[in-house]
Amino acid sequence: MTQVIVALDVDSIKKQEDLLKSLHGTIVWYKVGLQLFTAHGKRAVDIVRRHGGKVFLDLKLHDIPQTVAHAVREAQRLGVDAVSLHLMGGADMLRAAAEVMPRPKLWGVTILTSMAPKDVKIFSPSAKIPSLVKSLSKQGWVGGADATICSPQEVGMLKKAFPHLDMKFVTPGIRPKGAALNDQNRVMTPGEAAKLGIDFIVVGRPITHAPDPRKAALDILAEMKAAAPKALDKE
Ligand code: C5P
């Protein structure tokens, strides 16, 4: 089952509300990220919830274990459904976060897709992105992360590397056929993502910048359904 998370990358509550109204009944999940949360904090989360949506709070937590655990507890108090953290923060950090109960789902970032092969050489001259993504996602699974956030291009490799682990995947970098790439490079279409069995796709501008966001969302859902008829079961 593949679900769409709309990234509410906007700078005002008015724009956020307009999008929520327009997408009502089509999209359940919304991402509140660094921009909106830094600008409007709890209010931005409350508005999504008031509209009946689920919140993915994409703050990419990365700090000492106690600080991250406390932030996860506060995210639970905010009422969000999922929060992201960097798997680079280490096994102890992840364990501390996972031990918070009750807590939102923990979605672990492997290597940011904006990082280039040269950027990981700082860890070791032989460091390679795919093997780091592999070991971080395994560490995430073992440590209690509920899903791996990675490039859609990496999902096939991870499923093959860990065929017996029931890993879940959350991927940005999704572009319907013919849509503007913006600053995304290695993209995948919603249909391909659904076929691959990706659990959540994060879609921003193809919906939020569309002249008719509702139509854009419905088109994406239709493309996914056509590509993988079983991929869109309702929760
Ligand atoms: O507008 P677009 O569909 O590119 O938005 C994708 C969302 O996913 C944005 O909120 C962006 O910050 C986020 N993201 C990404 N690439 C990553 C990680 C997160 O595009 N590697």
mmCIF file of C-alpha atoms and ligand atoms in Angstrom:
data_model
loop_
_atom_site.group_PDB
_atom_site.id
_atom_site.type_symbol
_atom_site.label_atom_id
_atom_site.label_comp_id
_atom_site.label_asym_id
_atom_site.label_seq_id
_atom_site.Cartn_x
_atom_site.Cartn_y
_atom_site.Cartn_z
ATOM 1 C CA MET A 1 0.000 0.000 0.000
ATOM 2 C CA THR A 2 1.540 3.297 -1.098
ATOM 3 C CA GLN A 3 0.377 6.532 0.495
ATOM 4 C CA VAL A 4 1.073 10.095 -0.592
ATOM 5 C CA ILE A 5 2.417 12.640 1.895
ATOM 6 C CA VAL A 6 2.062 16.214 0.673
ATOM 7 C CA ALA A 7 4.992 18.412 1.718
ATOM 8 C CA LEU A 8 3.525 21.673 3.027
ATOM 9 C CA ASP A 9 6.598 23.714 2.128
ATOM 10 C CA VAL A 10 4.876 27.087 2.441
ATOM 11 C CA ASP A 11 5.626 30.186 4.476
ATOM 12 C CA SER A 12 2.206 31.112 5.776
ATOM 13 C CA ILE A 13 -0.688 29.564 7.640
ATOM 14 C CA LYS A 14 -3.036 31.004 4.998
ATOM 15 C CA LYS A 15 -1.268 29.069 2.200
ATOM 16 C CA GLN A 16 -1.231 25.958 4.380
ATOM 17 C CA GLU A 17 -4.970 26.191 5.025
ATOM 18 C CA ASP A 18 -5.750 26.815 1.361
ATOM 19 C CA LEU A 19 -3.872 23.625 0.436
ATOM 20 C CA LEU A 20 -5.548 21.593 3.173
ATOM 21 C CA LYS A 21 -8.970 22.767 2.035
ATOM 22 C CA SER A 22 -8.239 22.024 -1.578
ATOM 23 C CA LEU A 23 -6.865 18.532 -0.820
ATOM 24 C CA HIS A 24 -9.555 17.554 1.668
ATOM 25 C CA GLY A 25 -10.768 14.012 1.037
ATOM 26 C CA THR A 26 -7.932 13.149 -1.341
ATOM 27 C CA ILE A 27 -4.791 13.213 0.848
ATOM 28 C CA VAL A 28 -4.468 12.004 4.440
ATOM 29 C CA TRP A 29 -0.792 12.645 5.233
ATOM 30 C CA TYR A 30 0.997 16.003 5.337
ATOM 31 C CA LYS A 31 4.604 16.859 5.968
ATOM 32 C CA VAL A 32 5.342 19.783 8.265
ATOM 33 C CA GLY A 33 8.997 20.513 7.700
ATOM 34 C CA LEU A 34 11.664 22.856 8.946
ATOM 35 C CA GLN A 35 10.321 25.970 7.234
ATOM 36 C CA LEU A 36 6.720 25.785 8.378
ATOM 37 C CA PHE A 37 7.584 24.479 11.842
ATOM 38 C CA THR A 38 10.233 27.123 12.459
ATOM 39 C CA ALA A 39 7.830 29.827 11.354
ATOM 40 C CA HIS A 40 4.618 28.650 13.003
ATOM 41 C CA GLY A 41 5.441 25.735 15.328
ATOM 42 C CA LYS A 42 2.562 23.954 17.029
ATOM 43 C CA ARG A 43 -0.022 25.995 15.147
ATOM 44 C CA ALA A 44 1.038 24.434 11.844
ATOM 45 C CA VAL A 45 0.633 20.940 13.317
ATOM 46 C CA ASP A 46 -2.712 21.759 14.942
ATOM 47 C CA ILE A 47 -4.145 23.028 11.662
ATOM 48 C CA VAL A 48 -3.369 19.803 9.813
ATOM 49 C CA ARG A 49 -4.946 17.804 12.633
ATOM 50 C CA ARG A 50 -8.016 20.062 12.705
ATOM 51 C CA HIS A 51 -8.473 19.287 9.011
ATOM 52 C CA GLY A 52 -8.369 15.577 9.865
ATOM 53 C CA GLY A 53 -4.884 15.009 8.425
ATOM 54 C CA LYS A 54 -1.962 12.990 9.748
ATOM 55 C CA VAL A 55 1.305 14.811 10.397
ATOM 56 C CA PHE A 56 4.814 13.794 9.449
ATOM 57 C CA LEU A 57 7.030 16.210 11.383
ATOM 58 C CA ASP A 58 10.202 16.269 9.306
ATOM 59 C CA LEU A 59 12.703 17.797 11.726
ATOM 60 C CA LYS A 60 15.510 15.283 11.058
ATOM 61 C CA LEU A 61 16.522 15.076 14.717
ATOM 62 C CA HIS A 62 20.239 14.514 15.317
ATOM 63 C CA ASP A 63 21.650 15.108 18.800
ATOM 64 C CA ILE A 64 22.719 13.266 21.940
ATOM 65 C CA PRO A 65 20.379 10.411 22.929
ATOM 66 C CA GLN A 66 18.654 12.201 25.829
ATOM 67 C CA THR A 67 17.935 15.336 23.801
ATOM 68 C CA VAL A 68 16.484 13.367 20.906
ATOM 69 C CA ALA A 69 14.384 11.223 23.266
ATOM 70 C CA HIS A 70 12.981 14.393 24.856
ATOM 71 C CA ALA A 71 12.168 15.838 21.438
ATOM 72 C CA VAL A 72 10.377 12.613 20.477
ATOM 73 C CA ARG A 73 8.325 12.855 23.690
ATOM 74 C CA GLU A 74 7.373 16.436 22.806
ATOM 75 C CA ALA A 75 6.473 15.371 19.269
ATOM 76 C CA GLN A 76 4.118 12.835 20.829
ATOM 77 C CA ARG A 77 2.572 15.617 22.938
ATOM 78 C CA LEU A 78 2.124 17.684 19.779
ATOM 79 C CA GLY A 79 0.091 14.805 18.388
ATOM 80 C CA VAL A 80 2.159 14.109 15.277
ATOM 81 C CA ASP A 81 2.026 10.673 13.680
ATOM 82 C CA ALA A 82 5.643 10.407 12.506
ATOM 83 C CA VAL A 83 8.886 12.262 13.124
ATOM 84 C CA SER A 84 12.193 11.940 11.291
ATOM 85 C CA LEU A 85 15.667 11.536 12.750
ATOM 86 C CA HIS A 86 19.128 11.048 11.262
ATOM 87 C CA LEU A 87 20.319 7.456 11.513
ATOM 88 C CA MET A 88 23.832 8.945 11.565
ATOM 89 C CA GLY A 89 23.072 9.924 15.169
ATOM 90 C CA GLY A 90 24.090 6.420 16.178
ATOM 91 C CA ALA A 91 22.600 3.306 17.738
ATOM 92 C CA ASP A 92 22.267 4.777 21.251
ATOM 93 C CA MET A 93 20.422 7.820 19.962
ATOM 94 C CA LEU A 94 18.022 5.644 18.011
ATOM 95 C CA ARG A 95 17.460 3.313 20.950
ATOM 96 C CA ALA A 96 16.699 6.232 23.275
ATOM 97 C CA ALA A 97 14.205 7.599 20.757
ATOM 98 C CA ALA A 98 12.591 4.207 20.159
ATOM 99 C CA GLU A 99 12.185 3.575 23.886
ATOM 100 C CA VAL A 100 9.914 6.595 24.324
ATOM 101 C CA MET A 101 6.415 5.203 24.794
ATOM 102 C CA PRO A 102 3.957 6.131 23.504
ATOM 103 C CA ARG A 103 5.675 7.811 20.576
ATOM 104 C CA PRO A 104 5.109 8.745 16.958
ATOM 105 C CA LYS A 105 6.538 6.534 14.209
ATOM 106 C CA LEU A 106 10.276 7.101 13.825
ATOM 107 C CA TRP A 107 11.416 7.481 10.248
ATOM 108 C CA GLY A 108 15.194 7.368 9.806
ATOM 109 C CA VAL A 109 17.129 9.414 7.265
ATOM 110 C CA THR A 110 20.076 7.523 5.783
ATOM 111 C CA ILE A 111 22.259 9.800 3.613
ATOM 112 C CA LEU A 112 20.671 12.995 2.319
ATOM 113 C CA THR A 113 20.227 12.677 -1.415
ATOM 114 C CA SER A 114 21.738 16.141 -1.757
ATOM 115 C CA MET A 115 25.075 14.667 -0.685
ATOM 116 C CA ALA A 116 27.519 13.791 -3.438
ATOM 117 C CA PRO A 117 30.033 10.889 -3.418
ATOM 118 C CA LYS A 118 32.792 13.371 -2.511
ATOM 119 C CA ASP A 119 30.892 14.483 0.617
ATOM 120 C CA VAL A 120 31.082 11.052 2.249
ATOM 121 C CA LYS A 121 34.852 10.794 1.722
ATOM 122 C CA ILE A 122 35.170 12.781 4.933
ATOM 123 C CA PHE A 123 34.254 9.566 6.818
ATOM 124 C CA SER A 124 36.859 7.494 5.023
ATOM 125 C CA PRO A 125 38.525 7.723 1.626
ATOM 126 C CA SER A 126 36.821 4.485 0.624
ATOM 127 C CA ALA A 127 33.339 5.455 1.869
ATOM 128 C CA LYS A 128 30.606 4.960 -0.729
ATOM 129 C CA ILE A 129 27.038 6.241 -0.538
ATOM 130 C CA PRO A 130 25.264 2.929 -1.367
ATOM 131 C CA SER A 131 27.097 0.964 1.299
ATOM 132 C CA LEU A 132 26.513 3.710 3.880
ATOM 133 C CA VAL A 133 22.818 3.753 2.981
ATOM 134 C CA LYS A 134 22.746 -0.019 3.384
ATOM 135 C CA SER A 135 24.403 -0.074 6.802
ATOM 136 C CA LEU A 136 22.421 2.884 8.117
ATOM 137 C CA SER A 137 19.108 1.412 7.060
ATOM 138 C CA LYS A 138 20.035 -1.921 8.656
ATOM 139 C CA GLN A 139 21.032 -0.122 11.841
ATOM 140 C CA GLY A 140 17.692 1.707 11.703
ATOM 141 C CA TRP A 141 15.740 -1.506 11.340
ATOM 142 C CA VAL A 142 17.624 -3.218 14.155
ATOM 143 C CA GLY A 143 17.339 -0.176 16.438
ATOM 144 C CA GLY A 144 13.586 0.224 16.114
ATOM 145 C CA ALA A 145 13.094 2.803 13.344
ATOM 146 C CA ASP A 146 9.711 2.258 11.714
ATOM 147 C CA ALA A 147 10.841 3.201 8.211
ATOM 148 C CA THR A 148 13.849 4.258 6.148
ATOM 149 C CA ILE A 149 13.839 7.607 4.362
ATOM 150 C CA CYS A 150 15.941 7.380 1.228
ATOM 151 C CA SER A 151 16.019 8.045 -2.489
ATOM 152 C CA PRO A 152 13.447 6.011 -4.425
ATOM 153 C CA GLN A 153 16.405 4.872 -6.535
ATOM 154 C CA GLU A 154 17.857 3.117 -3.474
ATOM 155 C CA VAL A 155 14.759 1.133 -2.507
ATOM 156 C CA GLY A 156 15.328 -1.714 -4.988
ATOM 157 C CA MET A 157 18.900 -2.163 -3.760
ATOM 158 C CA LEU A 158 17.783 -2.207 -0.092
ATOM 159 C CA LYS A 159 14.946 -4.658 -0.706
ATOM 160 C CA LYS A 160 17.416 -6.940 -2.447
ATOM 161 C CA ALA A 161 20.028 -6.570 0.292
ATOM 162 C CA PHE A 162 17.533 -7.335 3.084
ATOM 163 C CA PRO A 163 14.873 -9.582 1.564
ATOM 164 C CA HIS A 164 13.835 -11.029 4.932
ATOM 165 C CA LEU A 165 13.448 -7.727 6.787
ATOM 166 C CA ASP A 166 10.068 -6.087 6.604
ATOM 167 C CA MET A 167 11.590 -2.653 5.928
ATOM 168 C CA LYS A 168 9.274 0.217 5.162
ATOM 169 C CA PHE A 169 10.295 3.074 2.891
ATOM 170 C CA VAL A 170 9.524 6.792 2.708
ATOM 171 C CA THR A 171 10.846 8.564 -0.366
ATOM 172 C CA PRO A 172 10.879 12.130 -1.691
ATOM 173 C CA GLY A 173 12.150 12.793 -5.225
ATOM 174 C CA ILE A 174 8.863 11.871 -6.902
ATOM 175 C CA ARG A 175 7.832 13.469 -10.187
ATOM 176 C CA PRO A 176 4.863 12.527 -12.381
ATOM 177 C CA LYS A 177 5.772 12.054 -16.051
ATOM 178 C CA GLY A 178 6.292 15.427 -17.722
ATOM 179 C CA ALA A 179 6.371 17.403 -14.443
ATOM 180 C CA ALA A 180 9.081 19.981 -13.807
ATOM 181 C CA LEU A 181 12.088 18.427 -12.077
ATOM 182 C CA ASN A 182 12.789 21.622 -10.085
ATOM 183 C CA ASP A 183 15.954 20.837 -8.132
ATOM 184 C CA GLN A 184 15.375 17.067 -8.030
ATOM 185 C CA ASN A 185 17.679 14.978 -10.199
ATOM 186 C CA ARG A 186 17.260 11.249 -9.784
ATOM 187 C CA VAL A 187 13.496 11.032 -9.660
ATOM 188 C CA MET A 188 10.890 8.306 -9.930
ATOM 189 C CA THR A 189 7.275 8.573 -11.066
ATOM 190 C CA PRO A 190 4.413 7.890 -8.628
ATOM 191 C CA GLY A 191 3.477 4.840 -10.705
ATOM 192 C CA GLU A 192 6.982 3.376 -10.498
ATOM 193 C CA ALA A 193 7.080 4.028 -6.747
ATOM 194 C CA ALA A 194 3.745 2.260 -6.257
ATOM 195 C CA LYS A 195 4.902 -0.692 -8.348
ATOM 196 C CA LEU A 196 8.041 -0.954 -6.260
ATOM 197 C CA GLY A 197 5.930 -1.126 -3.095
ATOM 198 C CA ILE A 198 7.270 2.074 -1.519
ATOM 199 C CA ASP A 199 5.129 2.735 1.556
ATOM 200 C CA PHE A 200 5.040 6.541 1.518
ATOM 201 C CA ILE A 201 5.980 8.996 -1.215
ATOM 202 C CA VAL A 202 6.594 12.635 -0.270
ATOM 203 C CA VAL A 203 5.365 14.983 -2.982
ATOM 204 C CA GLY A 204 5.727 18.743 -2.780
ATOM 205 C CA ARG A 205 5.770 21.093 -5.727
ATOM 206 C CA PRO A 206 4.022 18.845 -8.287
ATOM 207 C CA ILE A 207 0.953 19.263 -6.047
ATOM 208 C CA THR A 208 1.515 22.460 -4.072
ATOM 209 C CA HIS A 209 2.598 24.555 -7.072
ATOM 210 C CA ALA A 210 0.030 23.099 -9.461
ATOM 211 C CA PRO A 211 -2.668 25.474 -10.747
ATOM 212 C CA ASP A 212 -5.198 23.013 -9.307
ATOM 213 C CA PRO A 213 -3.592 21.068 -6.421
ATOM 214 C CA ARG A 214 -6.622 18.813 -5.985
ATOM 215 C CA LYS A 215 -6.536 17.744 -9.626
ATOM 216 C CA ALA A 216 -2.770 17.201 -9.437
ATOM 217 C CA ALA A 217 -3.218 14.986 -6.366
ATOM 218 C CA LEU A 218 -6.033 13.008 -7.978
ATOM 219 C CA ASP A 219 -3.944 12.514 -11.128
ATOM 220 C CA ILE A 220 -1.058 11.157 -9.025
ATOM 221 C CA LEU A 221 -3.381 8.781 -7.155
ATOM 222 C CA ALA A 222 -4.861 7.612 -10.465
ATOM 223 C CA GLU A 223 -1.388 7.037 -11.923
ATOM 224 C CA MET A 224 -0.452 4.956 -8.877
ATOM 225 C CA LYS A 225 -3.630 2.938 -9.024
ATOM 226 C CA ALA A 226 -3.183 2.211 -12.730
ATOM 227 C CA ALA A 227 0.423 1.125 -12.185
ATOM 228 C CA ALA A 228 -0.238 -1.026 -9.125
ATOM 229 C CA PRO A 229 -3.958 -1.655 -8.596
ATOM 230 C CA LYS A 230 -3.472 -3.053 -5.099
ATOM 231 C CA ALA A 231 -1.139 -0.275 -4.008
ATOM 232 C CA LEU A 232 -3.764 2.184 -2.871
ATOM 233 C CA ASP A 233 -5.912 0.270 -0.408
ATOM 234 C CA LYS A 234 -7.518 2.600 2.068
ATOM 235 C CA GLU A 235 -6.196 2.487 5.605
HETATM 236 O O1 C5P B 1 8.723 19.790 -4.008
HETATM 237 P P1 C5P B 1 9.303 18.418 -3.888
HETATM 238 O O2 C5P B 1 8.367 17.323 -4.338
HETATM 239 O O3 C5P B 1 10.672 18.298 -4.483
HETATM 240 O O4 C5P B 1 9.438 18.251 -2.308
HETATM 241 C C1 C5P B 1 9.989 17.129 -1.740
HETATM 242 C C2 C5P B 1 10.030 17.280 -0.257
HETATM 243 O O5 C5P B 1 10.885 16.280 0.252
HETATM 244 C C3 C5P B 1 10.607 18.605 0.231
HETATM 245 O O6 C5P B 1 9.935 18.924 1.440
HETATM 246 C C4 C5P B 1 12.056 18.316 0.484
HETATM 247 O O7 C5P B 1 12.592 19.067 1.539
HETATM 248 C C5 C5P B 1 12.012 16.857 0.894
HETATM 249 N N1 C5P B 1 13.223 16.120 0.602
HETATM 250 C C6 C5P B 1 13.755 15.975 -0.674
HETATM 251 N N2 C5P B 1 14.874 15.246 -0.900
HETATM 252 C C7 C5P B 1 15.453 14.659 0.104
HETATM 253 C C8 C5P B 1 14.957 14.772 1.395
HETATM 254 C C9 C5P B 1 13.811 15.517 1.607
HETATM 255 O O8 C5P B 1 13.204 16.513 -1.626
HETATM 256 N N3 C5P B 1 16.509 13.931 -0.132
#
